[in-house]
mmCIF file of C-alpha atoms and ligand atoms in Angstrom:
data_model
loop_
_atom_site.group_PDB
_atom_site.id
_atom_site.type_symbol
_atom_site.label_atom_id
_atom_site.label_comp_id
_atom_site.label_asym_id
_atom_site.label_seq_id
_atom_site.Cartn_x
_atom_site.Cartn_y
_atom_site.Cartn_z
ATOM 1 C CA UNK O 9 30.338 -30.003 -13.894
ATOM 2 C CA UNK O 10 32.966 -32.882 -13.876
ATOM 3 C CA UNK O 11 32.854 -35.153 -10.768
ATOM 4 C CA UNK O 12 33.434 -33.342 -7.361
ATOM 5 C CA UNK O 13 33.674 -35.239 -3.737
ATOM 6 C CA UNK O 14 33.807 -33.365 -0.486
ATOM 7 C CA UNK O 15 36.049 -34.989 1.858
ATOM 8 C CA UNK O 16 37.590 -32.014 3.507
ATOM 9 C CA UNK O 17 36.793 -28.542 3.253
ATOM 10 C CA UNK O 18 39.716 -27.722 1.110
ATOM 11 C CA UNK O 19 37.721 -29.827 -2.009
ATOM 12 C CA UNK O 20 35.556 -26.480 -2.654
ATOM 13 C CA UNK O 21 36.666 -23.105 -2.917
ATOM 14 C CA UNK O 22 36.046 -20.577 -0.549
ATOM 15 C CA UNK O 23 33.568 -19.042 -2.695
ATOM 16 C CA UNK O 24 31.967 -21.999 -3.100
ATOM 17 C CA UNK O 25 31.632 -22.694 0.905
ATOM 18 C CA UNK O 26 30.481 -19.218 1.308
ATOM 19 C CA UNK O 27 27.895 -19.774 -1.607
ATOM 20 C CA UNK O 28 26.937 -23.288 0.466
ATOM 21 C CA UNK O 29 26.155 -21.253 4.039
ATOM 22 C CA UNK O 30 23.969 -18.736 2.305
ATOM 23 C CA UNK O 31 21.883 -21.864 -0.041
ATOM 24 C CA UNK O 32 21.805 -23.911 3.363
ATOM 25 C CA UNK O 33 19.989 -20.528 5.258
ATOM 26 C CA UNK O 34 17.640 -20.509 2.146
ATOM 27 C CA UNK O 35 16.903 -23.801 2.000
ATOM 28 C CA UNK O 36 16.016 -24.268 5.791
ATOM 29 C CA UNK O 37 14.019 -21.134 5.615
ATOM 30 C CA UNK O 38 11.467 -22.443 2.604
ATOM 31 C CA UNK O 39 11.220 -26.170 4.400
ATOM 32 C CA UNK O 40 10.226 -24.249 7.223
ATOM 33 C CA UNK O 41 7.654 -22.440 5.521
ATOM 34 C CA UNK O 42 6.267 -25.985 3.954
ATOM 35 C CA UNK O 43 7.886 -25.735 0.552
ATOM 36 C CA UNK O 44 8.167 -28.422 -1.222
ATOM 37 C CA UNK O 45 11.638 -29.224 -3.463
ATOM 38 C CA UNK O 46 12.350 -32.593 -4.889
ATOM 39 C CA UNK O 47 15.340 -31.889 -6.608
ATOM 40 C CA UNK O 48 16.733 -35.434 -6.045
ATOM 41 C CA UNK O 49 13.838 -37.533 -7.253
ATOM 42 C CA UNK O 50 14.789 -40.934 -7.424
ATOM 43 C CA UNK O 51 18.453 -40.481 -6.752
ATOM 44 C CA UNK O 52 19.756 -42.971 -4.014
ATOM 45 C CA UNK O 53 22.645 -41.689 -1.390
ATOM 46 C CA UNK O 54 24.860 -44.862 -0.185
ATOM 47 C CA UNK O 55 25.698 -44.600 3.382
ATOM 48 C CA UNK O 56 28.417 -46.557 4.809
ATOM 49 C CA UNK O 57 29.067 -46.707 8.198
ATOM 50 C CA UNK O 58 32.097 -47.838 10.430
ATOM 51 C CA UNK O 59 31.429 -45.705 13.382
ATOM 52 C CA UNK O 60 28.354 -45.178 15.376
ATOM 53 C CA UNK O 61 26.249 -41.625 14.439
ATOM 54 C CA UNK O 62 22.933 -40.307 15.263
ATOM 55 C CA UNK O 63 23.171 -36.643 13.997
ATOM 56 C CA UNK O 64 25.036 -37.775 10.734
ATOM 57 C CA UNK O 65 22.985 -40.523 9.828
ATOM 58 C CA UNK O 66 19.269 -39.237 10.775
ATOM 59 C CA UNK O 67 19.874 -35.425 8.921
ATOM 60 C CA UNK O 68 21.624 -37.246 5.802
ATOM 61 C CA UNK O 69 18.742 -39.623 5.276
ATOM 62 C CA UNK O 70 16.056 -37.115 6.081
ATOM 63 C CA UNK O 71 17.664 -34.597 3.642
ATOM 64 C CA UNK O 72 17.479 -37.491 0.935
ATOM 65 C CA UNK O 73 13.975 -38.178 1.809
ATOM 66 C CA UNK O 74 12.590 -34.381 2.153
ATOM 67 C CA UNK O 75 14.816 -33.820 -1.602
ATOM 68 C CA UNK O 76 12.186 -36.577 -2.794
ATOM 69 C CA UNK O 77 15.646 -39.148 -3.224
ATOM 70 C CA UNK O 78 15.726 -41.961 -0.747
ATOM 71 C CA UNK O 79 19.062 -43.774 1.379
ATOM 72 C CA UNK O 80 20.231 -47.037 2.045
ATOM 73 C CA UNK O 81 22.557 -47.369 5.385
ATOM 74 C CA UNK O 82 25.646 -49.869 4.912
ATOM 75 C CA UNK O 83 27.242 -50.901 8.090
ATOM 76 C CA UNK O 84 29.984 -53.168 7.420
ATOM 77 C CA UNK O 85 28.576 -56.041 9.821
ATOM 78 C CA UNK O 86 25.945 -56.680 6.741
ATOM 79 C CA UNK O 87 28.194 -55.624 3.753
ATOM 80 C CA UNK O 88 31.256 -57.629 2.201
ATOM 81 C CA UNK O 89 33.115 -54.227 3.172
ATOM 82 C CA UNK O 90 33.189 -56.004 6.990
ATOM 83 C CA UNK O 91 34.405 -59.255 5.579
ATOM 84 C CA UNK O 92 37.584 -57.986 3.569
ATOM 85 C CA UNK O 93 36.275 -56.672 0.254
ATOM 86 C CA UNK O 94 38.576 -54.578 -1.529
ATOM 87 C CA UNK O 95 37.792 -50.557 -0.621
ATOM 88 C CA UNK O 96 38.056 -50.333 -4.695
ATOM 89 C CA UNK O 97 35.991 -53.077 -5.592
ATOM 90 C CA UNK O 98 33.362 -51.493 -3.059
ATOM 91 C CA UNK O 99 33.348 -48.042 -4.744
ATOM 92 C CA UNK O 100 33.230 -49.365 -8.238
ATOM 93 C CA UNK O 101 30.130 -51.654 -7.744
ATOM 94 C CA UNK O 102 28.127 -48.644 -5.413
ATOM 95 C CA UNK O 103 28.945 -46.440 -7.133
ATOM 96 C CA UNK O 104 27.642 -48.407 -10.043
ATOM 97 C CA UNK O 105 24.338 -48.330 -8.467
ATOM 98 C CA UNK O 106 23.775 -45.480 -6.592
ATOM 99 C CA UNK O 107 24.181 -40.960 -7.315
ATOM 100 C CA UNK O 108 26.035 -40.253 -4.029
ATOM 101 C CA UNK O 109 27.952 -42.018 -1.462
ATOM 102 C CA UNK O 110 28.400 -40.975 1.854
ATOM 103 C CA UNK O 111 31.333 -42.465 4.352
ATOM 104 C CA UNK O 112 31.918 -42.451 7.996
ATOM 105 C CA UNK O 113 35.194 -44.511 8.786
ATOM 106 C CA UNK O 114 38.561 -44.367 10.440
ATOM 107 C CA UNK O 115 41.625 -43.874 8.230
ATOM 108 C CA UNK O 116 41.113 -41.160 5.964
ATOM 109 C CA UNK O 117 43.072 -42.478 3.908
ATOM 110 C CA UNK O 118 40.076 -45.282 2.908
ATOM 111 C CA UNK O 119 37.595 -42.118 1.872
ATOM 112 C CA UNK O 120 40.281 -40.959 -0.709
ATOM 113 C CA UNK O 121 40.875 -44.357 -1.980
ATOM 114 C CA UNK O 122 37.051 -44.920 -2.140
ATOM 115 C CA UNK O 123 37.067 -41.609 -4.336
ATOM 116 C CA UNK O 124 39.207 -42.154 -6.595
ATOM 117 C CA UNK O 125 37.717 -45.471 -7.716
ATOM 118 C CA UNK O 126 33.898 -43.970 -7.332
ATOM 119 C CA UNK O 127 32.252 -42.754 -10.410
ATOM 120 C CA UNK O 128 29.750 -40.421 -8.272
ATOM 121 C CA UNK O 129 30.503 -38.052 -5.510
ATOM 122 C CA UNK O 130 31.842 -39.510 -2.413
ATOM 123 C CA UNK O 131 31.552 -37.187 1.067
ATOM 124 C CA UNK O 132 33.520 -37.477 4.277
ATOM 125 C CA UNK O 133 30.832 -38.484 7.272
ATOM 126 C CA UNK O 134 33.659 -38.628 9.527
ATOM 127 C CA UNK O 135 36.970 -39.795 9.682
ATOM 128 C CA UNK O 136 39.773 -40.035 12.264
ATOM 129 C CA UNK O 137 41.275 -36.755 10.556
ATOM 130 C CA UNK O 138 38.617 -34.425 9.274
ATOM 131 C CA UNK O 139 34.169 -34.106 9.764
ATOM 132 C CA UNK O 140 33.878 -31.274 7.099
ATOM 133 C CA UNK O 141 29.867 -31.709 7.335
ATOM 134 C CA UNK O 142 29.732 -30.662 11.071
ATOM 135 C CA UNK O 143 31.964 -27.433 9.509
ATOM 136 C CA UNK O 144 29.668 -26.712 6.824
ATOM 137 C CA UNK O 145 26.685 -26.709 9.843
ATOM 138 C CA UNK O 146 28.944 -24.985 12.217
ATOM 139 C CA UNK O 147 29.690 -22.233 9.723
ATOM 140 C CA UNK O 148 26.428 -21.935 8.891
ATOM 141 C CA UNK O 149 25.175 -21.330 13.023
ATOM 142 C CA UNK O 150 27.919 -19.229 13.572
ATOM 143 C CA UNK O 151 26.404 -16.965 10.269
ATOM 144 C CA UNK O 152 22.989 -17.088 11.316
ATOM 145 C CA UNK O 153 24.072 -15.631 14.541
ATOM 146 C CA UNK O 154 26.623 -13.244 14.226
ATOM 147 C CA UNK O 155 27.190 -12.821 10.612
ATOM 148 C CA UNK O 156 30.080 -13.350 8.517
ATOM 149 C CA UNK O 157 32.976 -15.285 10.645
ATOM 150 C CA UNK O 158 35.459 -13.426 8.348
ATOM 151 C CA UNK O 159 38.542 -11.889 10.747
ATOM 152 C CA UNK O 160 36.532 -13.467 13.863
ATOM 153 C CA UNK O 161 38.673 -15.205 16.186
ATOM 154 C CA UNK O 162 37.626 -18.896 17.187
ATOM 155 C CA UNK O 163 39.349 -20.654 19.778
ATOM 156 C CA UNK O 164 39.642 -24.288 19.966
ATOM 157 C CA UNK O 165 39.495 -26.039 23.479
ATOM 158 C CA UNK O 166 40.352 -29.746 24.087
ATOM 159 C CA UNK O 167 41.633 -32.638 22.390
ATOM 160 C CA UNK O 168 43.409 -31.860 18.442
ATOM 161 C CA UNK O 169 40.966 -34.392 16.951
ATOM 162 C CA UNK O 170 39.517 -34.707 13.625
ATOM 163 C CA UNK O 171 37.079 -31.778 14.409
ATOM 164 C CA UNK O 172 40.321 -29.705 15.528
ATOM 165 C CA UNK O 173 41.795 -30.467 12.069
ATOM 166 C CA UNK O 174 38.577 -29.439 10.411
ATOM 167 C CA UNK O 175 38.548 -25.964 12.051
ATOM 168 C CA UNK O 176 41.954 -25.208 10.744
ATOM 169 C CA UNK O 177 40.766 -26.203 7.457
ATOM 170 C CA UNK O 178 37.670 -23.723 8.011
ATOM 171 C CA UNK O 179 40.370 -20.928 9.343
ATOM 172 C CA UNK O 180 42.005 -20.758 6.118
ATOM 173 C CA UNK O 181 38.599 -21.283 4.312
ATOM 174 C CA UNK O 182 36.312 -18.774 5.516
ATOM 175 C CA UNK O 183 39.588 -16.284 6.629
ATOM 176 C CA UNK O 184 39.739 -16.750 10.534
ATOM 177 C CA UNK O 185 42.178 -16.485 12.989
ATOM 178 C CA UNK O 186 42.058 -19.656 15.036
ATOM 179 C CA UNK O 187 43.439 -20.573 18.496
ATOM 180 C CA UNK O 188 44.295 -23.946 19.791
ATOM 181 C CA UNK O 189 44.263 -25.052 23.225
ATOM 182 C CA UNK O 190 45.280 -28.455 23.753
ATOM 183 C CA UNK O 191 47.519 -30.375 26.621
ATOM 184 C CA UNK O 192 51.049 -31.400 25.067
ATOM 185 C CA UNK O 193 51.051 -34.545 23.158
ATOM 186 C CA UNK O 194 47.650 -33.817 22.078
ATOM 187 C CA UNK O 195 48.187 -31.421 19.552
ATOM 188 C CA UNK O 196 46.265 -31.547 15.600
ATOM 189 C CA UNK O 197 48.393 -32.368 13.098
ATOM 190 C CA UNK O 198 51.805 -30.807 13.131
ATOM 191 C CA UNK O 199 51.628 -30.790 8.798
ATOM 192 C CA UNK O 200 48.295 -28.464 9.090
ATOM 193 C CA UNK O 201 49.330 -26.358 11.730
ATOM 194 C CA UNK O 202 52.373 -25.622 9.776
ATOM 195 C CA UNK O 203 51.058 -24.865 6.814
ATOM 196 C CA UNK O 204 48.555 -21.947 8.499
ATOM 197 C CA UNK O 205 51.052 -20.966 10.499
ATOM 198 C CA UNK O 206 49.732 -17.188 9.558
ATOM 199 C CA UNK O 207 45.863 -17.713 10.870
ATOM 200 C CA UNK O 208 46.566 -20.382 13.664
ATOM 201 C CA UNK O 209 47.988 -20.432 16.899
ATOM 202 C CA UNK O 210 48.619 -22.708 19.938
ATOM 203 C CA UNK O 211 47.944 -21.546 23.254
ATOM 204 C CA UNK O 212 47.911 -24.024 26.137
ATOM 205 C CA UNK O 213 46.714 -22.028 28.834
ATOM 206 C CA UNK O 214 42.616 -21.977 28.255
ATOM 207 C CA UNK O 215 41.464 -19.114 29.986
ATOM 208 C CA UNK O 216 44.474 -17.211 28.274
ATOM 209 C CA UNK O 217 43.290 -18.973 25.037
ATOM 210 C CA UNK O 218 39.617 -18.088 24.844
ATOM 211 C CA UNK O 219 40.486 -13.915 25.262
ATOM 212 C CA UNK O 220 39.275 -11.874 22.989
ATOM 213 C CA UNK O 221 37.686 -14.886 21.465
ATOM 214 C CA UNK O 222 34.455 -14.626 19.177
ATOM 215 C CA UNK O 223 33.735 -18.330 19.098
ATOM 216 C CA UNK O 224 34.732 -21.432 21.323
ATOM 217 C CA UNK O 225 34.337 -25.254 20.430
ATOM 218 C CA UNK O 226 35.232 -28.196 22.260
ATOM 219 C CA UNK O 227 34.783 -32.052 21.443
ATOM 220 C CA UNK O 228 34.860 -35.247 23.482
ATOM 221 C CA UNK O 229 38.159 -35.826 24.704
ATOM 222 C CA UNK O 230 38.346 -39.440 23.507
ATOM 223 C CA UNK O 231 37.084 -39.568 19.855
ATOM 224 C CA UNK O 232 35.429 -42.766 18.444
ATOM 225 C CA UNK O 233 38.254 -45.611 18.259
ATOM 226 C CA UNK O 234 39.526 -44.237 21.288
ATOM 227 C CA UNK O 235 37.705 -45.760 23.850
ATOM 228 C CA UNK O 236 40.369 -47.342 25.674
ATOM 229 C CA UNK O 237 42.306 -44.430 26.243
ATOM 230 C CA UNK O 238 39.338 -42.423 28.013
ATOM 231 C CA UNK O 239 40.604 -42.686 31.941
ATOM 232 C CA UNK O 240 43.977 -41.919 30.592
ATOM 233 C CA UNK O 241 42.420 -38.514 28.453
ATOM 234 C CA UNK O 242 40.206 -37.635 31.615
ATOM 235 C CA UNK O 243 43.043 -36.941 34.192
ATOM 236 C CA UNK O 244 45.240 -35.608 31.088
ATOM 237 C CA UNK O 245 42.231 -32.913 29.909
ATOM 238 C CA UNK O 246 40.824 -32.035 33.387
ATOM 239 C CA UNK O 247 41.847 -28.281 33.373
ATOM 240 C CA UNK O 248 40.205 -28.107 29.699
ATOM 241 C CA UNK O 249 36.870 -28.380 30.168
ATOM 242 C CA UNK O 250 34.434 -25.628 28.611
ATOM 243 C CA UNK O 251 32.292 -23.748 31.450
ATOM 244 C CA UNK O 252 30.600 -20.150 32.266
ATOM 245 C CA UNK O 253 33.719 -19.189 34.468
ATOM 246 C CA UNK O 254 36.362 -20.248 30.807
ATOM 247 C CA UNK O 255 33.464 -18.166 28.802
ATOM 248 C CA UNK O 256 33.313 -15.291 31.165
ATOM 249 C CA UNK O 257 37.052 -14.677 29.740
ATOM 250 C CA UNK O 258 36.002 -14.654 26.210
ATOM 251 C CA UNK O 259 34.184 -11.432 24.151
ATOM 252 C CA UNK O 260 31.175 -10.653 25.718
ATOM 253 C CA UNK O 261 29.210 -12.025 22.602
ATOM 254 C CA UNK O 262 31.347 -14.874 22.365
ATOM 255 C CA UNK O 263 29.428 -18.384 21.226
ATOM 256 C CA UNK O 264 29.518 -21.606 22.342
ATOM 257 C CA UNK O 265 29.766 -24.650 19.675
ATOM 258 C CA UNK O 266 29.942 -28.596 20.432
ATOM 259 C CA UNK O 267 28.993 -31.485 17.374
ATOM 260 C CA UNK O 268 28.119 -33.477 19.939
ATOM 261 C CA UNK O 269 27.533 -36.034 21.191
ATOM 262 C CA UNK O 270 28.763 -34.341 24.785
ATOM 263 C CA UNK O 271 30.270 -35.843 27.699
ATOM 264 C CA UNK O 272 28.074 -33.317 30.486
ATOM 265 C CA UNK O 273 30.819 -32.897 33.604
ATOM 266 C CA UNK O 274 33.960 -33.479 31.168
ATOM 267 C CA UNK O 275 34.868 -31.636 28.142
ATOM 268 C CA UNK O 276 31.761 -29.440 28.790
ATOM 269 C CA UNK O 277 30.136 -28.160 32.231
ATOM 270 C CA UNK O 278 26.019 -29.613 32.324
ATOM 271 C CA UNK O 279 25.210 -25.571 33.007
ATOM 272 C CA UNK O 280 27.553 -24.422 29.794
ATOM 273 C CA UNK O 281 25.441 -27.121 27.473
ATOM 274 C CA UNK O 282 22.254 -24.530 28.570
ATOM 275 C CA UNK O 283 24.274 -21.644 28.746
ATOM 276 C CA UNK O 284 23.022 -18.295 27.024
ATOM 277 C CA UNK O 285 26.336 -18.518 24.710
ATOM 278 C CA UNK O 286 25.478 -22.474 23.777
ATOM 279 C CA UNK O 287 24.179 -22.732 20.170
ATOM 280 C CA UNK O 288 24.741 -26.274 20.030
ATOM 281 C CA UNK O 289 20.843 -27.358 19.050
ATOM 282 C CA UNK O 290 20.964 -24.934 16.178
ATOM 283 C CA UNK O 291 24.418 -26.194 15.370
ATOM 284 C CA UNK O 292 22.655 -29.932 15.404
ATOM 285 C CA UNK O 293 19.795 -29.092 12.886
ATOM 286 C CA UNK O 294 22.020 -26.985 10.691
ATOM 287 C CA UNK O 295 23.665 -30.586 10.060
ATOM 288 C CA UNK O 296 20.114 -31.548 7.868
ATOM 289 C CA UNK O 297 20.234 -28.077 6.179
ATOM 290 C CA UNK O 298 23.804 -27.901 5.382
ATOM 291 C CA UNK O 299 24.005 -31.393 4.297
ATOM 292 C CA UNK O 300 20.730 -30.489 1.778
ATOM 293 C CA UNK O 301 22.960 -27.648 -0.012
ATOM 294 C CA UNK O 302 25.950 -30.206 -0.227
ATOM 295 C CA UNK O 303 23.738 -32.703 -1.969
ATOM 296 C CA UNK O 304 21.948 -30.468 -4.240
ATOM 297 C CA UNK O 305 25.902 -29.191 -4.908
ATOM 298 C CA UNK O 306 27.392 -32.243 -5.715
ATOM 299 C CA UNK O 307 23.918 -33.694 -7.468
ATOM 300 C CA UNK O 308 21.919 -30.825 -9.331
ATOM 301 C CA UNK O 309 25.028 -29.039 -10.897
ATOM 302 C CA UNK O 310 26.132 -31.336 -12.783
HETATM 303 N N1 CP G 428 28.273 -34.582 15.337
HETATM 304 C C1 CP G 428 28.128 -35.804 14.776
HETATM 305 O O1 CP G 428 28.714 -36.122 13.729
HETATM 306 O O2 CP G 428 27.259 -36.606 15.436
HETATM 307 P P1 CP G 428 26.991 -38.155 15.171
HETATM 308 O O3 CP G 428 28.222 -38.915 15.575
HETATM 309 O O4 CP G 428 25.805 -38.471 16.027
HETATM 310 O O5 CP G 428 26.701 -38.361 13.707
HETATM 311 N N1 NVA G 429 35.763 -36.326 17.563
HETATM 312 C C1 NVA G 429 34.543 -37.089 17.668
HETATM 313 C C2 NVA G 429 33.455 -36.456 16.876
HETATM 314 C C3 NVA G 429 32.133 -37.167 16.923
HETATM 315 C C4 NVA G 429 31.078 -36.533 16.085
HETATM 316 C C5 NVA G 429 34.801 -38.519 17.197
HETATM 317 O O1 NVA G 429 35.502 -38.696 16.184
HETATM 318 O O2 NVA G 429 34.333 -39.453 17.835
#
């Protein structure tokens, strides 16, 4: 297979992604059961991080180390990335020295130049635009719960982050109809929404939003990088907060989805985070399983 990355959701086919949920389920089921399956033996996963993580970091380095592969974390206050080294020079020495390299940063625009100078597969952690691995885990929940998400309809409550962007990604991918409700000015990006025009839709009101909904997500209001702007966000996202009274207006078997980390009393009530509906731990773990089917993707078929 020639080289593949995975920095948004739009890099596989829809085929592929719906291949990825059903290897993820399979492979979570046989750890589980106390399988063993080194299919990465000695293969090495980079890890560079910019931004803080707990979920990202922890299920990436466990997958590498239950796949019989091992990790090494990069942050760039020990790296020459923090002290001005070319993003180019980075990816052609790494990737030099490790199978797979793994990004969390803030323009996107760095993961694509990082790919295009890396001789193995590179994979969005995070970036201020797009977090395709929470949408590979989040795909996978919403399967193991409901079934297909084909012709479901998700709404999306809160701030048009990178997460937001993600979902419309996911709309087109795995054929839903999405629903966005975010204040004005803090919209996803105008380019995407354009160009699904067909499967995604912006309503403000949320209680008018989440209707006949099948799935609702929300994220922090201020998103890594932003920290400065959270009073600001808080008065601006008040009425947009996900709770039992906002779910009581979606279906009756409507779920609930956060990546977390959550902000308890803002973008999410404390009694909605323990809510029948919630399906946020799942959602967490599925990040270790998805993330397993992604590396033995990008690593195993070649
Ligand atoms: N959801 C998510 O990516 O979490 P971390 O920031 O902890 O990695
Ligand atoms: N939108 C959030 C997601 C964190 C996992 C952020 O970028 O900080």
């Amino acid at each position: 297979m020639a080289l593949r990355h995975f920095l948004t959701l739009l890099d596989f086919t829809p085929e592929e992604l719906k291949k990825l949920t059903l290897r993820a389920i399979e492979i979570k089921n046989e750890h589980k059961q106390g399988k063993i399956y080194e299919p990465l033996k000695n293969r090495v996963l980079g890890m560079i991080f910019e931004k803080s993580s707990t979920r990202t970091r922890v299920s990436f380095e466990s997958g590498m180390a239950q796949f019989g592969g091992s990790s090494i974390f990069l942050s760039p206050r020990d790296t020459q990335l923090g002290r001005g080294e070319p993003i180019e020079d980075s990816a052609r020495v790494l990737s030099r020295m490790v199978d797979a390299i793994m990004i969390r940063t803030f323009e996107h625009e760095k993961v694509v130049r990082f790919a295009e100078y890396s001789k193995v597969p590179v994979i969005n952690a995070l970036t201020d635009d797009f977090h395709p691995c929470q949408l590979l885990a989040d795909m996978q929940t919403y399967h193991e719960h409901r079934g297909s998400i084909e012709g479901k309809r998700v709404t999306w409550v809160g701030d048009g982050n990178n997460m937001c962007n993600s979902y419309i990604n996911a709309a087109r991918q795995y054929n839903f109809e999405l629903i966005v409700a975010s204040p004005l000015g803090y919209d996803p990006d105008k380019a995407l929404m354009d160009e699904n025009a067909s499967r995604v839709n912006l309503i403000r009101n949320p209680a008018e939003a989440v209707k006949g909904s099948d799935l609702i997500v929300t994220d922090v209001w201020a998103s890594m990088g932003q920290e400065e702007e959270q009073n600001e966000r808080a008065a601006i996202f008040k009425e947009y907060q996900v709770n039992p009274e906002l779910m009581s207006h979606a279906n009756s078997d409507a779920l609930f989805m956060h990546c977390l980390p959550a902000h308890r009393g803002e973008e999410v009530s404390a009694s909605m985070m323990d809510h029948n509906s919630a399906v946020v731990w799942d959602e967490a773990e599925n990040r270790l399983h998805a993330q397993k089917a992604l590396l033995e993707f990008l690593l195993c078929n070649s």
